Amino acid sequence: MRMRPVVGALMALSLLWVGGCARGSGVATGPATGGIEAPAAAAGSQASQPAAAAVPPLLSFTGTTLDGAAFTGAALAGRPAVLWFWAPWCAACAGQAASIADMQEAYGDRVGIVGIPGLGAEPAMRQFVSELGVGGVRHVNDPTGALWRHFKVVEQSTYLILDRTGETVHQGWLDSLEFESTVESLAG
């Protein structure tokens, strides 16, 4: 995979900060707002799915991307998926950006890769996406932590990897090699 110069330096820094980021701020516990609804899916979202791609309960959520587009978790049903929970100020998350972008480019047609930023302001999230080259990945804005709670994520820099049936393959931290190997094996 190719490395981006800025991201390479951030990866080295992220290794030093992994402990700090992984144990950083908690998730907001207030009521869900900001266009995110979890766990109920939009009424018509399952109708557009093939019959073989039943929507597992874990993917029954809706939200709004950083670009302002509507998003439904049901769109991920029937294929492997990676949900990447990140924060814009997290060095470990910045270190993961190159792998996320590379996996999107290599396997985005076979694996649904979605970033779920939280614990930060939207302008900082947009800046993170732009500067770290992960604009090819959809990012569902989670300003109140509703999706983080839905998926029981309690710290940033977390991967939630699902197989094509919606079963959890992994939830938590992975280094770049482990992450890329897992995505490659799921992509088949």
XYZ file of N, CA and C in Angstrom:
564
model
N 0.834 -1.182 0.000
C 0.000 0.000 0.000
C 0.882 1.251 0.000
N 0.406 2.336 -0.504
C 1.207 3.551 -0.556
C 1.046 4.338 0.743
N 2.073 5.054 1.125
C 2.033 5.871 2.343
C 2.026 7.326 1.935
N 1.289 8.108 2.608
C 1.273 9.546 2.404
C 2.304 10.145 3.351
N 3.144 11.096 2.889
C 4.236 11.627 3.718
C 3.782 12.172 5.059
N 2.745 12.959 5.086
C 2.278 13.547 6.343
C 1.768 12.466 7.276
N 1.062 11.500 6.732
C 0.483 10.440 7.549
C 1.572 9.558 8.132
N 2.656 9.350 7.392
C 3.758 8.543 7.905
C 4.313 9.125 9.195
N 4.502 10.425 9.219
C 4.999 11.078 10.434
C 3.976 10.983 11.553
N 2.716 11.138 11.204
C 1.671 11.042 12.219
C 1.554 9.632 12.779
N 1.825 8.623 11.952
C 1.770 7.247 12.449
C 2.796 7.023 13.542
N 3.996 7.545 13.341
C 5.029 7.403 14.356
C 4.608 8.096 15.644
N 4.068 9.290 15.507
C 3.593 10.019 16.675
C 2.438 9.277 17.339
N 1.581 8.657 16.535
C 0.414 7.973 17.088
C 0.808 6.812 17.973
N 1.900 6.129 17.635
C 2.340 5.018 18.470
C 2.685 5.490 19.874
N 3.182 6.710 19.963
C 3.502 7.262 21.278
C 2.248 7.671 22.042
N 1.193 7.996 21.305
C -0.009 8.534 21.930
C -1.133 7.515 22.056
N -0.942 6.298 21.592
C -2.027 5.317 21.585
C -2.673 5.195 22.950
N -1.867 5.051 23.974
C -2.430 4.921 25.314
C -3.259 6.124 25.711
N -2.787 7.323 25.387
C -3.520 8.543 25.747
C -4.823 8.679 24.996
N -4.799 8.390 23.698
C -6.024 8.503 22.897
C -7.013 7.428 23.260
N -6.531 6.224 23.419
C -7.433 5.109 23.672
C -8.133 5.239 25.010
N -7.577 5.998 25.890
C -8.198 6.152 27.193
C -8.652 7.577 27.430
N -8.898 8.299 26.337
C -9.269 9.714 26.404
C -10.672 9.917 26.897
N -11.290 10.938 26.392
C -12.611 11.353 26.809
C -13.632 10.256 26.622
N -14.647 10.275 27.449
C -15.759 9.346 27.299
C -16.707 9.828 26.226
N -17.766 9.106 26.048
C -18.764 9.437 25.046
C -19.873 10.233 25.702
N -20.368 11.227 24.974
C -21.476 12.021 25.493
C -22.655 11.126 25.834
N -23.370 11.440 26.890
C -24.469 10.586 27.305
C -25.819 11.261 27.198
N -25.866 12.415 26.587
C -27.138 13.129 26.438
C -28.022 12.480 25.391
N -29.231 13.003 25.201
C -30.138 12.429 24.224
C -29.599 12.588 22.811
N -29.973 11.643 21.960
C -29.514 11.670 20.566
C -30.174 12.825 19.822
N -29.343 13.650 19.189
C -29.833 14.732 18.341
C -28.936 14.824 17.137
N -29.097 15.835 16.330
C -28.208 16.042 15.210
C -28.477 15.126 14.035
N -29.686 14.611 13.892
C -30.025 13.808 12.741
C -29.663 12.346 12.852
N -29.176 11.898 13.991
C -28.819 10.496 14.149
C -29.914 9.794 14.916
N -30.366 8.705 14.374
C -31.348 7.889 15.062
C -30.780 6.498 15.200
N -30.734 5.991 16.402
C -30.268 4.632 16.630
C -31.141 4.040 17.722
N -31.556 2.833 17.617
C -31.194 1.850 16.627
C -32.182 1.699 15.485
N -33.314 2.349 15.474
C -34.333 2.133 14.444
C -33.876 2.664 13.099
N -34.095 1.897 12.057
C -33.750 2.306 10.701
C -34.911 3.070 10.087
N -34.613 3.818 9.040
C -35.653 4.513 8.302
C -36.604 3.482 7.710
N -37.872 3.821 7.640
C -38.898 2.874 7.241
C -38.634 2.239 5.888
N -38.189 2.982 4.904
C -38.018 2.437 3.569
C -36.630 1.905 3.288
N -35.726 1.909 4.257
C -34.346 1.550 3.973
C -34.180 0.087 3.623
N -34.974 -0.806 4.170
C -34.830 -2.215 3.871
C -35.401 -2.559 2.510
N -36.332 -1.799 2.011
C -36.969 -2.096 0.743
C -35.971 -2.075 -0.410
N -34.913 -1.260 -0.321
C -33.950 -1.168 -1.403
C -32.882 -2.252 -1.331
N -32.859 -3.067 -0.274
C -31.881 -4.126 -0.115
C -32.330 -5.388 -0.842
N -31.387 -6.151 -1.391
C -31.742 -7.425 -1.987
C -32.334 -8.347 -0.923
N -33.161 -9.293 -1.351
C -33.830 -10.199 -0.410
C -32.825 -10.943 0.454
N -31.665 -11.306 -0.090
C -30.661 -12.053 0.651
C -29.939 -11.191 1.682
N -30.061 -9.891 1.600
C -29.332 -8.991 2.488
C -30.256 -8.444 3.564
N -30.723 -9.329 4.448
C -31.534 -8.876 5.567
C -30.698 -7.938 6.427
N -31.323 -6.924 6.971
C -30.611 -5.936 7.770
C -30.517 -6.427 9.216
N -29.299 -6.733 9.668
C -29.145 -7.150 11.059
C -29.431 -5.979 11.998
N -29.893 -6.255 13.214
C -30.216 -5.173 14.156
C -29.070 -4.181 14.367
N -27.847 -4.645 14.347
C -26.704 -3.764 14.561
C -26.606 -2.685 13.487
N -27.091 -2.982 12.279
C -27.026 -2.011 11.185
C -28.312 -1.214 11.026
N -29.189 -1.295 11.991
C -30.444 -0.531 11.960
C -30.224 0.837 12.594
N -29.637 1.739 11.810
C -29.416 3.107 12.272
C -29.413 4.033 11.067
N -29.636 5.293 11.330
C -29.549 6.321 10.293
C -28.722 7.476 10.829
N -28.250 8.296 9.927
C -27.474 9.464 10.324
C -27.264 10.387 9.143
N -26.414 11.366 9.345
C -26.082 12.340 8.318
C -24.569 12.391 8.183
N -24.081 12.339 6.950
C -22.643 12.377 6.739
C -22.111 13.793 6.952
N -20.798 13.909 7.051
C -20.181 15.232 7.172
C -20.478 16.091 5.950
N -20.803 15.443 4.827
C -21.172 16.161 3.603
C -22.639 16.568 3.591
N -23.399 16.179 4.621
C -24.808 16.547 4.708
C -25.770 15.561 4.059
N -25.283 14.438 3.573
C -26.145 13.434 2.941
C -26.731 12.489 3.992
N -27.930 12.000 3.719
C -28.549 11.001 4.598
C -27.786 9.685 4.450
N -27.684 8.956 5.542
C -27.015 7.656 5.531
C -27.827 6.680 6.354
N -27.915 5.453 5.873
C -28.568 4.396 6.626
C -27.636 3.192 6.727
N -27.546 2.625 7.904
C -26.715 1.446 8.109
C -27.159 0.276 7.257
N -28.425 0.252 6.869
C -28.951 -0.825 6.030
C -28.198 -0.909 4.705
N -27.592 0.187 4.260
C -26.825 0.181 3.016
C -25.606 -0.731 3.111
N -25.204 -1.090 4.322
C -24.042 -1.957 4.526
C -24.423 -3.436 4.583
N -25.710 -3.734 4.652
C -26.170 -5.118 4.799
C -25.762 -5.967 3.598
N -25.386 -7.209 3.877
C -25.072 -8.158 2.824
C -23.629 -8.186 2.382
N -22.783 -7.340 2.972
C -21.361 -7.357 2.665
C -20.588 -7.010 3.930
N -19.310 -7.352 3.985
C -18.521 -6.976 5.164
C -18.509 -5.458 5.333
N -18.334 -5.033 6.562
C -18.318 -3.596 6.842
C -17.281 -3.271 7.909
N -16.708 -2.093 7.781
C -15.792 -1.550 8.780
C -16.372 -0.232 9.245
N -16.608 -0.118 10.533
C -17.007 1.151 11.139
C -15.795 1.622 11.938
N -15.304 2.791 11.585
C -14.095 3.348 12.207
C -14.501 4.530 13.074
N -14.406 4.368 14.378
C -14.775 5.413 15.334
C -13.519 6.227 15.651
N -13.571 7.517 15.304
C -12.398 8.365 15.458
C -12.774 9.732 15.999
N -11.758 10.433 16.483
C -11.915 11.812 16.962
C -10.890 12.672 16.231
N -11.215 13.927 15.933
C -10.317 14.750 15.114
C -9.008 15.123 15.795
N -8.935 15.041 17.087
C -7.724 15.416 17.812
C -6.875 14.206 18.203
N -7.288 13.008 17.829
C -6.638 11.760 18.247
C -5.489 11.403 17.313
N -4.263 11.377 17.831
C -3.089 11.057 17.018
C -3.139 9.618 16.513
N -3.633 8.686 17.318
C -3.743 7.293 16.863
C -4.710 7.204 15.680
N -5.791 7.950 15.740
C -6.758 7.972 14.630
C -6.108 8.533 13.374
N -5.318 9.585 13.527
C -4.606 10.170 12.388
C -3.646 9.150 11.787
N -3.028 8.361 12.643
C -2.120 7.324 12.173
C -2.825 6.225 11.394
N -4.106 6.017 11.649
C -4.876 4.984 10.957
C -5.414 5.465 9.608
N -5.392 6.748 9.372
C -6.016 7.322 8.181
C -5.475 6.739 6.879
N -4.172 6.530 6.770
C -3.599 5.992 5.530
C -4.133 4.599 5.240
N -4.223 3.767 6.268
C -4.754 2.405 6.072
C -6.220 2.440 5.687
N -6.973 3.328 6.315
C -8.394 3.468 5.971
C -8.538 3.869 4.503
N -7.789 4.876 4.073
C -7.864 5.341 2.684
C -7.418 4.244 1.717
N -6.350 3.537 2.063
C -5.857 2.468 1.200
C -6.877 1.333 1.078
N -7.500 0.945 2.175
C -8.490 -0.139 2.140
C -9.743 0.292 1.379
N -10.118 1.563 1.499
C -11.254 2.083 0.733
C -10.953 1.989 -0.765
N -9.755 2.397 -1.132
C -9.375 2.369 -2.541
C -9.307 0.930 -3.073
N -8.736 0.025 -2.287
C -8.540 -1.347 -2.742
C -9.809 -2.193 -2.682
N -10.623 -2.005 -1.646
C -11.741 -2.927 -1.394
C -13.084 -2.248 -1.198
N -13.155 -0.939 -1.422
C -14.390 -0.193 -1.173
C -15.590 -0.688 -1.958
N -15.350 -1.392 -3.058
C -16.469 -1.945 -3.822
C -16.993 -3.240 -3.211
N -16.210 -3.868 -2.302
C -16.615 -5.133 -1.675
C -16.812 -5.048 -0.168
N -16.262 -4.014 0.453
C -16.358 -3.826 1.899
C -16.845 -2.403 2.160
N -17.914 -2.270 2.923
C -18.404 -0.941 3.285
C -17.539 -0.357 4.385
N -16.876 0.752 4.109
C -16.007 1.398 5.097
C -16.611 2.750 5.431
N -16.917 2.949 6.717
C -17.581 4.165 7.169
C -16.868 4.685 8.411
N -16.503 5.956 8.391
C -15.957 6.605 9.566
C -17.096 7.174 10.395
N -16.955 7.107 11.706
C -17.961 7.684 12.601
C -17.235 8.594 13.590
N -17.047 9.865 13.177
C -16.341 10.790 14.050
C -17.215 11.289 15.200
N -16.580 11.486 16.317
C -17.261 12.045 17.481
C -16.252 12.776 18.351
N -16.716 13.274 19.460
C -15.854 13.919 20.455
C -15.100 15.119 19.898
N -15.724 15.841 18.988
C -15.082 17.020 18.440
C -16.072 17.874 17.676
N -15.630 19.047 17.297
C -16.468 19.971 16.537
C -16.429 19.607 15.054
N -17.524 19.843 14.365
C -17.623 19.484 12.950
C -16.545 20.129 12.081
N -16.189 21.406 12.287
C -15.101 21.968 11.457
C -13.784 21.203 11.627
N -13.479 20.772 12.842
C -12.255 19.995 13.077
C -12.348 18.628 12.400
N -13.542 18.051 12.364
C -13.728 16.765 11.694
C -13.505 16.911 10.192
N -14.060 17.966 9.628
C -13.876 18.205 8.187
C -12.395 18.434 7.860
N -11.703 19.166 8.713
C -10.282 19.420 8.514
C -9.483 18.115 8.571
N -9.789 17.260 9.535
C -9.142 15.954 9.670
C -9.305 15.158 8.373
N -10.534 15.069 7.875
C -10.826 14.312 6.648
C -10.037 14.867 5.473
N -10.017 16.174 5.343
C -9.327 16.819 4.232
C -7.814 16.641 4.315
N -7.236 16.952 5.463
C -5.785 16.926 5.610
C -5.202 15.526 5.595
N -5.962 14.535 6.042
C -5.422 13.184 6.131
C -5.851 12.283 4.975
N -6.525 12.855 3.983
C -6.812 12.117 2.759
C -7.826 11.004 2.881
N -8.800 11.154 3.775
C -9.833 10.121 3.918
C -11.191 10.609 3.403
N -11.160 11.516 2.432
C -12.393 12.042 1.855
C -13.132 11.041 0.987
N -12.474 9.968 0.560
C -13.140 8.934 -0.223
C -13.989 7.998 0.617
N -13.907 8.141 1.924
C -14.675 7.331 2.865
C -15.864 8.157 3.346
N -17.022 7.526 3.475
C -18.170 8.230 4.067
C -17.929 8.351 5.570
N -18.273 9.514 6.113
C -18.118 9.765 7.552
C -19.466 10.227 8.091
N -20.055 9.433 8.977
C -21.352 9.757 9.570
C -21.089 10.561 10.836
N -21.502 11.806 10.823
C -21.290 12.711 11.944
C -22.082 12.235 13.158
N -21.424 12.154 14.299
C -22.060 11.680 15.533
C -21.780 12.665 16.675
N -22.333 13.880 16.583
C -21.984 14.916 17.560
C -22.417 14.616 18.992
N -23.429 13.813 19.183
C -23.913 13.526 20.544
C -23.473 12.163 21.063
N -22.814 11.377 20.231
C -22.372 10.051 20.659
C -23.448 8.983 20.563
N -24.545 9.250 19.874
C -25.637 8.273 19.776
C -25.178 6.976 19.111
N -24.408 7.086 18.037
C -23.929 5.877 17.371
C -22.848 5.185 18.192
N -22.019 5.943 18.837
C -21.005 5.342 19.705
C -21.691 4.511 20.788
N -22.764 5.036 21.363
C -23.509 4.272 22.378
C -24.193 3.058 21.759
N -24.787 3.238 20.580
C -25.466 2.137 19.884
C -24.516 0.951 19.687
N -23.267 1.244 19.350
C -22.274 0.195 19.097
C -21.409 -0.114 20.323
N -21.738 0.506 21.463
C -21.020 0.288 22.723
C -19.522 0.612 22.601
N -19.235 1.689 21.887
C -17.867 2.170 21.752
C -17.629 3.194 22.857
N -16.560 2.996 23.611
C -16.287 3.880 24.742
C -14.994 4.675 24.590
N -14.258 4.427 23.488
C -13.037 5.187 23.259
C -12.773 5.285 21.766
N -12.163 6.404 21.377
C -11.862 6.614 19.975
C -10.717 5.722 19.544
N -10.540 5.680 18.249
C -9.585 4.805 17.611
C -10.032 3.355 17.782
N -11.305 3.119 17.485
C -11.892 1.780 17.579
C -12.411 1.355 16.214
N -12.086 0.130 15.845
C -12.659 -0.485 14.657
C -13.767 -1.433 15.092
N -14.891 -1.388 14.398
C -15.928 -2.408 14.528
C -16.019 -3.036 13.148
N -15.621 -4.292 13.054
C -15.575 -4.985 11.770
C -16.624 -6.082 11.779
N -17.487 -6.043 10.752
C -18.593 -6.989 10.641
C -18.422 -7.854 9.399
N -18.833 -9.115 9.493
C -18.833 -9.957 8.295
C -20.084 -9.666 7.479
N -20.277 -10.368 6.381
C -21.405 -10.064 5.483
C -22.769 -10.362 6.096
N -22.815 -11.131 7.203
C -24.089 -11.398 7.875
C -24.380 -10.390 8.975
N -23.436 -9.489 9.237
C -23.624 -8.488 10.278
C -23.101 -8.920 11.635
N -22.400 -10.060 11.674
C -21.801 -10.529 12.926
C -20.472 -9.823 13.155
N -20.194 -9.476 14.403
C -18.956 -8.788 14.752
C -17.766 -9.739 14.628
N -16.791 -9.340 13.829
C -15.540 -10.079 13.662
C -14.503 -9.536 14.647
N -14.520 -8.212 14.832
C -13.570 -7.565 15.741
C -14.139 -6.229 16.195
N -13.895 -5.900 17.458
C -14.208 -4.562 17.955
C -13.090 -4.139 18.879
N -12.439 -3.024 18.534
C -11.345 -2.494 19.331
C -10.212 -2.006 18.458
N -9.037 -1.952 19.046
C -7.836 -1.460 18.386
C -7.238 -2.560 17.508
N -6.702 -2.181 16.361
C -5.863 -3.039 15.521
C -4.738 -2.175 14.978
N -3.532 -2.747 14.879
C -2.490 -1.981 14.201
C -2.765 -2.058 12.698
N -2.034 -1.301 11.919
C -2.301 -1.198 10.483
C -2.219 -2.540 9.773
N -1.216 -3.345 10.106
C -1.069 -4.646 9.448
C -2.225 -5.574 9.783
N -2.630 -5.606 11.043
C -3.767 -6.449 11.438
C -5.051 -5.975 10.768
N -5.249 -4.661 10.733
C -6.440 -4.104 10.113
C -6.495 -4.450 8.626
N -5.407 -4.197 7.925
C -5.384 -4.451 6.485
C -5.564 -5.941 6.184
N -4.953 -6.804 6.964
C -5.108 -8.241 6.777
C -6.548 -8.679 6.998
N -7.193 -8.130 8.023
C -8.586 -8.470 8.309
C -9.498 -8.032 7.167
N -9.320 -6.811 6.680
C -10.148 -6.314 5.577
C -9.917 -7.151 4.313
N -8.652 -7.451 4.016
C -8.348 -8.254 2.839
C -9.016 -9.627 2.905
N -8.986 -10.258 4.073
C -9.606 -11.582 4.191
C -11.122 -11.513 4.069
N -11.742 -10.461 4.586
C -13.198 -10.311 4.462
C -13.622 -9.996 3.030
N -12.762 -9.249 2.314
C -13.090 -8.883 0.940
C -13.092 -10.098 0.026
N -12.346 -11.141 0.441
C -12.309 -12.394 -0.302
C -11.692 -12.255 -1.600
